GROMACS .gro file of C-alpha atoms in nm:
model
  173
    1ASP     CA    1  10.755   9.704   6.856
    2THR     CA    2  10.543   9.777   7.160
    3LYS     CA    3  10.635   9.904   7.501
    4SER     CA    4  10.590   9.582   7.664
    5ASN     CA    5  10.821   9.453   7.375
    6HIS     CA    6  11.112   9.735   7.469
    7ASP     CA    7  11.062   9.658   7.833
    8PHE     CA    8  11.113   9.260   7.793
    9TRP     CA    9  11.425   9.351   7.622
   10ALA     CA   10  11.577   9.611   7.826
   11TYR     CA   11  11.475   9.346   8.164
   12MET     CA   12  11.704   9.112   7.971
   13VAL     CA   13  11.978   9.337   7.931
   14SER     CA   14  11.971   9.464   8.297
   15GLN     CA   15  12.034   9.127   8.451
   16VAL     CA   16  12.339   9.053   8.239
   17PRO     CA   17  12.640   9.201   8.413
   18GLU     CA   18  12.880   9.394   8.289
   19GLY     CA   19  13.112   9.145   8.036
   20GLY     CA   20  12.830   8.894   8.063
   21ILE     CA   21  12.688   8.652   7.826
   22TRP     CA   22  12.342   8.666   7.704
   23LEU     CA   23  12.219   8.322   7.533
   24GLY     CA   24  11.962   8.316   7.261
   25MET     CA   25  11.831   7.964   7.237
   26TYR     CA   26  11.606   7.936   6.886
   27PHE     CA   27  11.541   7.585   6.890
   28SER     CA   28  11.169   7.658   6.790
   29ARG     CA   29  11.224   7.767   6.458
   30LYS     CA   30  11.286   7.586   6.142
   31GLN     CA   31  11.711   7.565   6.117
   32GLU     CA   32  11.715   7.806   5.809
   33ASP     CA   33  11.532   8.077   6.014
   34ARG     CA   34  11.756   8.057   6.354
   35LEU     CA   35  12.057   8.266   6.298
   36GLY     CA   36  11.854   8.545   6.107
   37ARG     CA   37  11.591   8.562   6.401
   38PHE     CA   38  11.867   8.555   6.657
   39GLU     CA   39  12.029   8.866   6.439
   40LEU     CA   40  11.704   9.028   6.464
   41ASP     CA   41  11.677   8.984   6.847
   42LYS     CA   42  12.030   9.111   6.921
   43LEU     CA   43  11.959   9.419   6.735
   44GLN     CA   44  11.681   9.467   6.989
   45LEU     CA   45  11.890   9.408   7.290
   46GLN     CA   46  12.153   9.629   7.144
   47LYS     CA   47  11.926   9.921   7.187
   48HIS     CA   48  11.903   9.883   7.562
   49THR     CA   49  12.315   9.808   7.632
   50LYS     CA   50  12.431  10.178   7.621
   51GLU     CA   51  12.800  10.159   7.773
   52LYS     CA   52  12.741   9.765   7.900
   53SER     CA   53  12.976   9.524   7.745
   54MET     CA   54  12.804   9.169   7.683
   55LYS     CA   55  12.839   8.911   7.477
   56PHE     CA   56  12.531   8.774   7.255
   57LEU     CA   57  12.539   8.383   7.178
   58HIS     CA   58  12.359   8.172   6.958
   59ALA     CA   59  12.274   7.870   7.092
   60ASP     CA   60  12.415   7.524   6.945
   61GLU     CA   61  12.186   7.207   6.928
   62ASP     CA   62  12.488   7.000   7.013
   63SER     CA   63  12.612   7.226   7.282
   64PHE     CA   64  12.352   7.380   7.462
   65CYS     CA   65  12.386   7.241   7.783
   66GLU     CA   66  12.730   7.353   7.846
   67GLN     CA   67  12.642   7.720   7.676
   68ILE     CA   68  12.354   7.756   7.979
   69GLN     CA   69  12.629   7.689   8.213
   70SER     CA   70  12.843   7.988   8.091
   71ALA     CA   71  12.568   8.230   8.026
   72ASP     CA   72  12.406   8.475   8.242
   73VAL     CA   73  12.077   8.527   8.088
   74ILE     CA   74  11.919   8.249   7.862
   75TYR     CA   75  11.637   8.340   7.633
   76ILE     CA   76  11.413   8.044   7.490
   77ALA     CA   77  11.253   8.201   7.166
   78GLY     CA   78  10.939   8.125   7.101
   79GLY     CA   79  10.786   7.965   6.759
   80GLU     CA   80  10.663   7.588   6.745
   81THR     CA   81  10.680   7.394   7.085
   82SER     CA   82  10.703   7.075   6.933
   83LEU     CA   83  11.043   7.168   6.735
   84LEU     CA   84  11.211   7.332   7.098
   85TRP     CA   85  11.100   7.018   7.232
   86GLU     CA   86  11.228   6.806   6.986
   87VAL     CA   87  11.604   6.929   7.040
   88LEU     CA   88  11.557   6.964   7.404
   89SER     CA   89  11.457   6.616   7.462
   90ARG     CA   90  11.758   6.457   7.277
   91LYS     CA   91  11.966   6.570   7.632
   92ASN     CA   92  11.824   6.329   7.899
   93ASP     CA   93  11.959   6.578   8.158
   94SER     CA   94  11.874   6.943   7.974
   95ARG     CA   95  11.606   6.992   8.266
   96GLU     CA   96  11.902   6.999   8.514
   97TYR     CA   97  12.063   7.283   8.338
   98PHE     CA   98  11.757   7.461   8.344
   99MET     CA   99  11.765   7.445   8.729
  100LEU     CA  100  12.079   7.624   8.745
  101LYS     CA  101  12.027   7.965   8.914
  102LYS     CA  102  12.012   8.196   8.586
  103VAL     CA  103  11.766   8.415   8.463
  104TYR     CA  104  11.578   8.252   8.208
  105ALA     CA  105  11.331   8.441   7.973
  106GLY     CA  106  11.073   8.275   7.752
  107SER     CA  107  10.840   8.374   7.444
  108SER     CA  108  10.548   8.163   7.388
  109ALA     CA  109  10.693   7.827   7.303
  110GLY     CA  110  11.002   7.882   7.533
  111ALA     CA  111  10.791   8.031   7.821
  112GLN     CA  112  10.538   7.671   7.786
  113VAL     CA  113  10.864   7.488   7.814
  114LEU     CA  114  10.973   7.629   8.149
  115CYS     CA  115  10.609   7.582   8.285
  116GLY     CA  116  10.427   7.303   8.444
  117GLU     CA  117  10.134   7.240   8.175
  118CYS     CA  118  10.005   7.405   7.870
  119ILE     CA  119   9.773   7.385   7.566
  120ASN     CA  120   9.949   7.383   7.248
  121SER     CA  121   9.829   7.603   6.956
  122ASP     CA  122   9.665   7.268   6.784
  123GLY     CA  123   9.498   7.211   7.125
  124SER     CA  124   9.714   6.949   7.232
  125PHE     CA  125   9.810   6.896   7.567
  126PHE     CA  126  10.195   6.960   7.676
  127LYS     CA  127  10.391   6.908   7.996
  128GLY     CA  128  10.683   7.125   8.056
  129TYR     CA  129  10.983   7.141   8.258
  130ASN     CA  130  10.789   7.272   8.559
  131ILE     CA  131  11.069   7.472   8.644
  132ILE     CA  132  10.827   7.751   8.712
  133PRO     CA  133  10.573   7.575   8.915
  134THR     CA  134  10.229   7.665   8.717
  135SER     CA  135  10.041   7.635   8.403
  136ILE     CA  136  10.055   7.903   8.160
  137LEU     CA  137   9.844   7.983   7.880
  138VAL     CA  138  10.033   8.211   7.596
  139HIS     CA  139   9.845   8.441   7.374
  140HIS     CA  140   9.563   8.481   7.606
  141CYS     CA  141   9.251   8.636   7.460
  142SER     CA  142   9.446   8.661   7.108
  143PRO     CA  143   9.206   8.752   6.841
  144ASP     CA  144   9.418   8.517   6.616
  145GLU     CA  145   9.227   8.210   6.505
  146LYS     CA  146   9.529   7.965   6.535
  147TYR     CA  147   9.555   8.039   6.925
  148LYS     CA  148   9.168   7.970   6.970
  149LEU     CA  149   9.228   7.589   7.102
  150LYS     CA  150   9.497   7.729   7.343
  151GLN     CA  151   9.241   7.912   7.534
  152ASP     CA  152   9.055   7.611   7.698
  153THR     CA  153   9.184   7.611   8.054
  154SER     CA  154   8.976   7.335   8.155
  155ARG     CA  155   9.220   7.068   8.078
  156ILE     CA  156   9.530   7.201   8.293
  157SER     CA  157   9.602   7.227   8.648
  158LYS     CA  158   9.551   7.525   8.822
  159PRO     CA  159   9.690   7.820   8.906
  160VAL     CA  160   9.714   7.916   8.510
  161LEU     CA  161   9.933   8.217   8.455
  162MET     CA  162   9.771   8.383   8.157
  163LEU     CA  163   9.955   8.631   7.958
  164HIS     CA  164   9.826   8.819   7.663
  165GLU     CA  165  10.009   8.930   7.359
  166THR     CA  166  10.312   9.104   7.413
  167GLN     CA  167  10.275   9.039   7.791
  168PHE     CA  168  10.558   8.956   8.021
  169THR     CA  169  10.597   8.891   8.386
  170VAL     CA  170  10.871   8.817   8.614
  171ILE     CA  171  10.878   8.489   8.843
  172GLU     CA  172  11.125   8.436   9.092
  173VAL     CA  173  11.130   8.089   9.170
   0.00000   0.00000   0.00000
């Protein structure tokens, strides 16, 4: 639990209006891990709600587009980009729902889906929704060997937003 993580959760809570809805999307995780991760993240968010009344929703594969419409803040959790993309691509028009005037927060794979281009952990090229019109490199300069292939920016379009481990940024488009 770093200061940056603390600030990330606090920022999301600050963007939810009184009585509003925070939607957590965990499609980048294995089915059996999703609800547990949602509950852990909900605890992090509740540390920052103070007196604010807000609802926490766990996104459903079949109705996430409709859930996005009713939510104020949508968090797309990190994990495996391929798992996340598999679920999102089942809905032909899912990109349109991410174009709605909302606050979107993405962690790792979740951020990759929102951006233009990126490199996956296995070194494969990935093209996201390009809602944030830049390429992204998550886990930048991570000492973890599993992210080594991800560090090569020569194959992706510039500019490249390079986010270090636990770093977050706010981009308004």
